[in-house]
Each structure stands twice: as structure tokens, then as C-alpha cells.
C-alpha positions in Angstrom: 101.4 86.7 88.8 100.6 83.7 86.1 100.4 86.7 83.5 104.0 87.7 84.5 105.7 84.2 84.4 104.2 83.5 81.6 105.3 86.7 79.5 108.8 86.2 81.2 109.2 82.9 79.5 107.8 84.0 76.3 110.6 86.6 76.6 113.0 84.5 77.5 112.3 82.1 74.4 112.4 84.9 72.0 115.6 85.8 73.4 117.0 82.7 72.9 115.5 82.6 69.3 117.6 85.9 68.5 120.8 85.1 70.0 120.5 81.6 68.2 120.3 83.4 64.8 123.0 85.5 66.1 125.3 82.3 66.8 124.3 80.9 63.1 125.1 84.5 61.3 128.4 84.5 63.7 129.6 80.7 62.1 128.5 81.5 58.3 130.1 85.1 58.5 133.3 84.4 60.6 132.5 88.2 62.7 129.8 88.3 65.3 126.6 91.1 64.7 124.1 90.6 67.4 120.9 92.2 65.6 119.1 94.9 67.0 115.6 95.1 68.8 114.6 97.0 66.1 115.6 94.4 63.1 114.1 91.7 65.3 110.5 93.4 66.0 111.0 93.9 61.9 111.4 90.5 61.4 108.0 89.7 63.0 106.1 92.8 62.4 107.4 95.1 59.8 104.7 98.2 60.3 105.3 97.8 64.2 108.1 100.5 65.2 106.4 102.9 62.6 102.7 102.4 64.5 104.9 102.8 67.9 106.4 106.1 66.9 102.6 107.7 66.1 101.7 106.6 69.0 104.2 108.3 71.2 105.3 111.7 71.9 108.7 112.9 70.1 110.1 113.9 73.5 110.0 110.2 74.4 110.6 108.2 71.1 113.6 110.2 70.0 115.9 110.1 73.3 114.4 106.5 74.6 112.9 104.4 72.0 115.5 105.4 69.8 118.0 103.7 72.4 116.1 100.9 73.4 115.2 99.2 70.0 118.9 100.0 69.5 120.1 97.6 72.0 121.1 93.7 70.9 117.8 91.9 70.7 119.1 88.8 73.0 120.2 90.9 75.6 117.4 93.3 76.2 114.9 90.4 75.9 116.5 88.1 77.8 117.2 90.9 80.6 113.7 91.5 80.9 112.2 88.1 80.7 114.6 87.3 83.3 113.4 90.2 85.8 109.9 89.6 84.9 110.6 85.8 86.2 112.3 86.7 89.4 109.7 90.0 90.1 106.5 87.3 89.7 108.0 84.0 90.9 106.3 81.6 93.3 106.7 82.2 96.7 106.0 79.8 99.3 103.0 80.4 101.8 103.8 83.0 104.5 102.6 81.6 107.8 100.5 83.5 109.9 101.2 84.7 113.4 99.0 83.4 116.4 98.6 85.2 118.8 97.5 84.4 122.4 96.1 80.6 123.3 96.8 79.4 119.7 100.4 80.8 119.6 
């Protein structure tokens, strides 16, 4: 649950992080380019979407991965950070039903 929370927020900070360099390319360029998962993961890891293709089948990294990492950075990030928040939040205690002289 902690695991979950926590790798939402992290999620949710990179996606602010991309769509903030997205907002300062928009004002020095005067045309909005959101950047890709794929340029972003390059950013931070250059070798990463090369290891992740040897790792996986064709019939999966072609038709999905391909897609994926070709979605806007901010958005997919921020869509799954968010989900991963909601899926693992705190919930309050459930109370327990008595039964018989306790009830």
C-alpha cells in the first residue's frame, strides 16, 4: 500500500516535471510540443528503451511499447500516478460486526 502511494507521487512529480518543460518550450517557441515518453525516459536514461526492447518479445514491443512511449510524457505519467493514488489510498478502518450479546 505505502509502496504504491509512494510510486504514485513519484509519478505524479515527474509528470509535473515534463509538462513544466513542456509549458517553458511552449513560451520560448510560440507552438506547443508535449515530448514523448520516449524522449523523456531519454532524458534520464539514454540506454533504457534500447535494454527494454531486448528484454521483450517483438510481438509485444512493436504493437504496445511502440504506442506507449509514444504517448505525451505528462499525460501518461500523470494518468498513472494518479490511478496508482486512488487504487492504494488510505481507507478508513472498516468496523466489525457483532454479533449476538455484543451487537
Amino acid at each position: 500500500m505505502l509502496l504504491g502511494r509512494i510510486l504514485g507521487w513519484l509519478l505524479l512529480a515527474l509528470a509535473m516535471l515534463a509538462l513544466g518543460g513542456d509549458g517553458l518550450r511552449w513560451l520560448e517557441s510560440g507552438r506547443l510540443a508535449l515530448i514523448s515518453l520516449r524522449d523523456f525516459w531519454m532524458h534520464f536514461h539514454p540506454e533504457g528503451p534500447a535494454l527494454l526492447q531486448s528484454l521483450l518479445p517483438p510481438v509485444i514491443w512493436d504493437p504496445a511499447m511502440v504506442t506507449v512511449l509514444g504517448w505525451p510524457a505528462g499525460i501518461a505519467m500523470g494518468g498513472l500516478g494518479a490511478i496508482l493514488l486512488i487504487l492504494f489510498r488510505k481507507r478508513p478502518p472498516r468496523r466489525r460486526q457483532r454479533f449476538g450479546a455484543l451487537a
